[in-house]
Amino acid sequence: MKKVAIVGCGGSGKSYLARELGKILDAPVTHLDAAYFDDEWNALPMDAFAELQRKLVAEPRWVIDGNYNSTLQIRLESCDTLVLMDVPTISALYGIFSRQLRHGAGHKGNGVHNRIHWGVIKYVATYRRKMRPRVLAKIDEFAAGRADVVLLTGRRQTRRWLNQVAADHS
């Protein structure tokens, strides 16, 4: 496990998992929200964002968290491990609101990028129905059979998996 892509709904625990996995694997961690948005929430042009990801995945070790379906193929074709955070909608909604309460709004420099508005709530609330099938299709097309695919359906299972990874890498 040297090149790990983590995908899933907002509020599912991607950034937490990336930080912890980066420590265990001694690998650099990139939170795509931090790469895509500046401090004023301006988005990087998509061609520049894709090029940045191509440079990131060319490195020998990495953990990258974030969905960004339009550039997902770049990460899927390069990872040796894909983690899909597939939590229930209510857990993801809880995740975005509890993160807001814990950290406040804005950029925190550790993968925490909070900006709750109706669009974010709608995205999280409809992720399993709308985005998840598209993500699964890309996983089937670009990662299945080539990368190890790990499906994590809750925070407890995520902690158990992290403990197992830590034990395997100690």
CSV table of C-alpha atoms in Angstrom, one decimal:
chain,number,residue,atom,x,y,z
A,1,MET,CA,0.0,0.0,0.0
A,2,LYS,CA,1.9,3.0,-1.3
A,3,LYS,CA,-0.6,4.9,-3.4
A,4,VAL,CA,-4.0,5.3,-1.8
A,5,ALA,CA,-7.0,7.1,-3.2
A,6,ILE,CA,-9.9,7.8,-0.8
A,7,VAL,CA,-13.3,8.7,-2.2
A,8,GLY,CA,-16.8,9.1,-0.8
A,9,CYS,CA,-19.4,11.6,0.2
A,10,GLY,CA,-18.7,14.8,2.0
A,11,GLY,CA,-18.8,14.2,5.8
A,12,SER,CA,-17.9,10.5,5.4
A,13,GLY,CA,-14.5,10.8,7.1
A,14,LYS,CA,-12.2,10.9,4.0
A,15,SER,CA,-9.9,13.6,5.4
A,16,TYR,CA,-9.7,11.9,8.9
A,17,LEU,CA,-8.8,8.6,7.2
A,18,ALA,CA,-6.3,10.3,4.9
A,19,ARG,CA,-4.5,12.0,7.8
A,20,GLU,CA,-4.3,8.8,9.9
A,21,LEU,CA,-3.3,6.6,6.9
A,22,GLY,CA,-0.6,9.1,6.0
A,23,LYS,CA,0.9,8.8,9.4
A,24,ILE,CA,0.8,5.0,9.4
A,25,LEU,CA,2.2,4.7,5.9
A,26,ASP,CA,4.6,7.6,6.2
A,27,ALA,CA,3.2,9.0,3.0
A,28,PRO,CA,2.4,12.6,2.0
A,29,VAL,CA,-1.3,13.4,2.2
A,30,THR,CA,-3.2,15.6,-0.2
A,31,HIS,CA,-6.7,16.9,0.5
A,32,LEU,CA,-8.1,17.8,-2.9
A,33,ASP,CA,-10.3,20.5,-1.4
A,34,ALA,CA,-7.2,22.2,-0.3
A,35,ALA,CA,-5.7,21.9,-3.8
A,36,TYR,CA,-8.9,22.9,-5.6
A,37,PHE,CA,-10.0,25.9,-3.5
A,38,ASP,CA,-7.9,28.9,-2.4
A,39,ASP,CA,-8.6,30.8,0.9
A,40,GLU,CA,-11.4,32.8,-0.8
A,41,TRP,CA,-13.1,29.7,-2.1
A,42,ASN,CA,-12.0,30.4,-5.7
A,43,ALA,CA,-11.7,27.2,-7.7
A,44,LEU,CA,-8.6,26.2,-9.6
A,45,PRO,CA,-9.2,25.9,-13.3
A,46,MET,CA,-10.1,22.3,-14.1
A,47,ASP,CA,-7.2,21.7,-16.5
A,48,ALA,CA,-4.7,23.0,-13.9
A,49,PHE,CA,-6.4,20.8,-11.2
A,50,ALA,CA,-6.1,17.7,-13.4
A,51,GLU,CA,-2.4,18.5,-14.2
A,52,LEU,CA,-1.7,19.0,-10.5
A,53,GLN,CA,-3.2,15.5,-9.8
A,54,ARG,CA,-1.1,14.0,-12.6
A,55,LYS,CA,2.0,15.3,-10.8
A,56,LEU,CA,0.8,14.1,-7.4
A,57,VAL,CA,0.1,10.5,-8.6
A,58,ALA,CA,3.5,10.3,-10.4
A,59,GLU,CA,5.1,10.4,-6.9
A,60,PRO,CA,6.2,7.0,-5.4
A,61,ARG,CA,4.0,7.3,-2.3
A,62,TRP,CA,0.8,9.2,-1.6
A,63,VAL,CA,-2.6,9.4,0.1
A,64,ILE,CA,-5.1,11.6,-1.7
A,65,ASP,CA,-8.6,12.2,-0.5
A,66,GLY,CA,-11.5,13.8,-2.4
A,67,ASN,CA,-14.2,12.9,-4.9
A,68,TYR,CA,-14.0,15.3,-7.8
A,69,ASN,CA,-15.5,12.8,-10.2
A,70,SER,CA,-14.3,14.7,-13.3
A,71,THR,CA,-10.7,13.9,-12.4
A,72,LEU,CA,-11.3,10.6,-10.5
A,73,GLN,CA,-9.9,8.5,-13.4
A,74,ILE,CA,-6.4,10.1,-12.8
A,75,ARG,CA,-6.3,8.8,-9.3
A,76,LEU,CA,-7.9,5.4,-10.0
A,77,GLU,CA,-5.5,4.6,-12.8
A,78,SER,CA,-2.5,5.3,-10.5
A,79,CYS,CA,-3.5,4.0,-7.1
A,80,ASP,CA,-2.7,0.6,-5.7
A,81,THR,CA,-5.4,0.9,-3.1
A,82,LEU,CA,-8.8,2.6,-3.3
A,83,VAL,CA,-10.8,3.3,-0.2
A,84,LEU,CA,-14.5,4.0,-0.7
A,85,MET,CA,-16.1,5.7,2.3
A,86,ASP,CA,-19.6,4.4,1.8
A,87,VAL,CA,-21.4,5.6,4.8
A,88,PRO,CA,-25.2,6.1,5.1
A,89,THR,CA,-26.6,9.5,4.2
A,90,ILE,CA,-27.5,10.3,7.8
A,91,SER,CA,-23.9,9.7,8.9
A,92,ALA,CA,-22.5,11.9,6.2
A,93,LEU,CA,-25.0,14.7,7.1
A,94,TYR,CA,-24.0,14.3,10.7
A,95,GLY,CA,-20.4,14.4,9.6
A,96,ILE,CA,-20.6,17.8,7.8
A,97,PHE,CA,-22.6,19.4,10.6
A,98,SER,CA,-20.5,18.0,13.4
A,99,ARG,CA,-17.3,19.1,11.6
A,100,GLN,CA,-18.7,22.6,11.3
A,101,LEU,CA,-19.4,22.7,15.1
A,102,ARG,CA,-16.0,21.3,15.9
A,103,HIS,CA,-13.9,23.4,13.5
A,104,GLY,CA,-16.0,26.3,12.4
A,105,ALA,CA,-16.1,27.6,8.9
A,106,GLY,CA,-13.1,28.1,6.5
A,107,HIS,CA,-9.8,26.4,5.7
A,108,LYS,CA,-8.0,24.8,8.5
A,109,GLY,CA,-4.9,23.5,6.7
A,110,ASN,CA,-5.4,19.9,7.7
A,111,GLY,CA,-8.0,18.8,5.1
A,112,VAL,CA,-10.9,20.5,7.0
A,113,HIS,CA,-12.6,22.8,4.5
A,114,ASN,CA,-16.0,23.8,5.9
A,115,ARG,CA,-18.5,25.7,3.9
A,116,ILE,CA,-22.0,24.6,4.5
A,117,HIS,CA,-24.7,26.0,2.2
A,118,TRP,CA,-27.7,24.5,0.6
A,119,GLY,CA,-25.7,23.1,-2.3
A,120,VAL,CA,-23.4,21.2,0.0
A,121,ILE,CA,-26.4,19.8,2.0
A,122,LYS,CA,-28.2,18.8,-1.2
A,123,TYR,CA,-25.0,17.1,-2.6
A,124,VAL,CA,-24.5,15.1,0.6
A,125,ALA,CA,-28.3,14.3,0.9
A,126,THR,CA,-28.4,13.0,-2.7
A,127,TYR,CA,-24.9,11.5,-3.0
A,128,ARG,CA,-25.9,7.8,-2.6
A,129,ARG,CA,-28.6,8.1,-5.2
A,130,LYS,CA,-26.9,10.4,-7.7
A,131,MET,CA,-23.1,10.4,-7.4
A,132,ARG,CA,-22.4,7.0,-5.8
A,133,PRO,CA,-23.4,5.1,-9.0
A,134,ARG,CA,-21.1,7.2,-11.1
A,135,VAL,CA,-18.2,6.7,-8.7
A,136,LEU,CA,-18.8,2.9,-8.6
A,137,ALA,CA,-18.9,2.8,-12.4
A,138,LYS,CA,-15.5,4.6,-12.6
A,139,ILE,CA,-14.1,2.2,-9.9
A,140,ASP,CA,-15.3,-0.8,-12.0
A,141,GLU,CA,-13.8,0.7,-15.1
A,142,PHE,CA,-10.5,2.0,-13.9
A,143,ALA,CA,-9.5,0.3,-10.6
A,144,ALA,CA,-11.3,-3.0,-10.2
A,145,GLY,CA,-9.0,-5.9,-10.8
A,146,ARG,CA,-5.9,-3.7,-10.7
A,147,ALA,CA,-6.1,-2.0,-7.3
A,148,ASP,CA,-7.2,-3.3,-3.9
A,149,VAL,CA,-10.6,-1.8,-3.3
A,150,VAL,CA,-11.6,-1.3,0.4
A,151,LEU,CA,-15.2,-0.5,1.2
A,152,LEU,CA,-15.8,1.2,4.6
A,153,THR,CA,-19.4,1.7,5.7
A,154,GLY,CA,-19.0,3.4,9.0
A,155,ARG,CA,-16.7,5.1,11.5
A,156,ARG,CA,-16.3,2.0,13.7
A,157,GLN,CA,-15.3,-0.1,10.7
A,158,THR,CA,-12.9,2.6,9.6
A,159,ARG,CA,-11.2,2.6,12.9
A,160,ARG,CA,-10.9,-1.2,12.9
A,161,TRP,CA,-9.4,-1.1,9.4
A,162,LEU,CA,-6.9,1.6,10.4
A,163,ASN,CA,-5.9,-0.5,13.4
A,164,GLN,CA,-5.3,-3.5,11.1
A,165,VAL,CA,-3.3,-1.4,8.6
A,166,ALA,CA,-1.2,-0.1,11.5
A,167,ALA,CA,-0.6,-3.6,12.8
A,168,ASP,CA,0.4,-4.8,9.3
A,169,HIS,CA,2.8,-1.9,8.9
A,170,SER,CA,4.5,-1.9,12.3
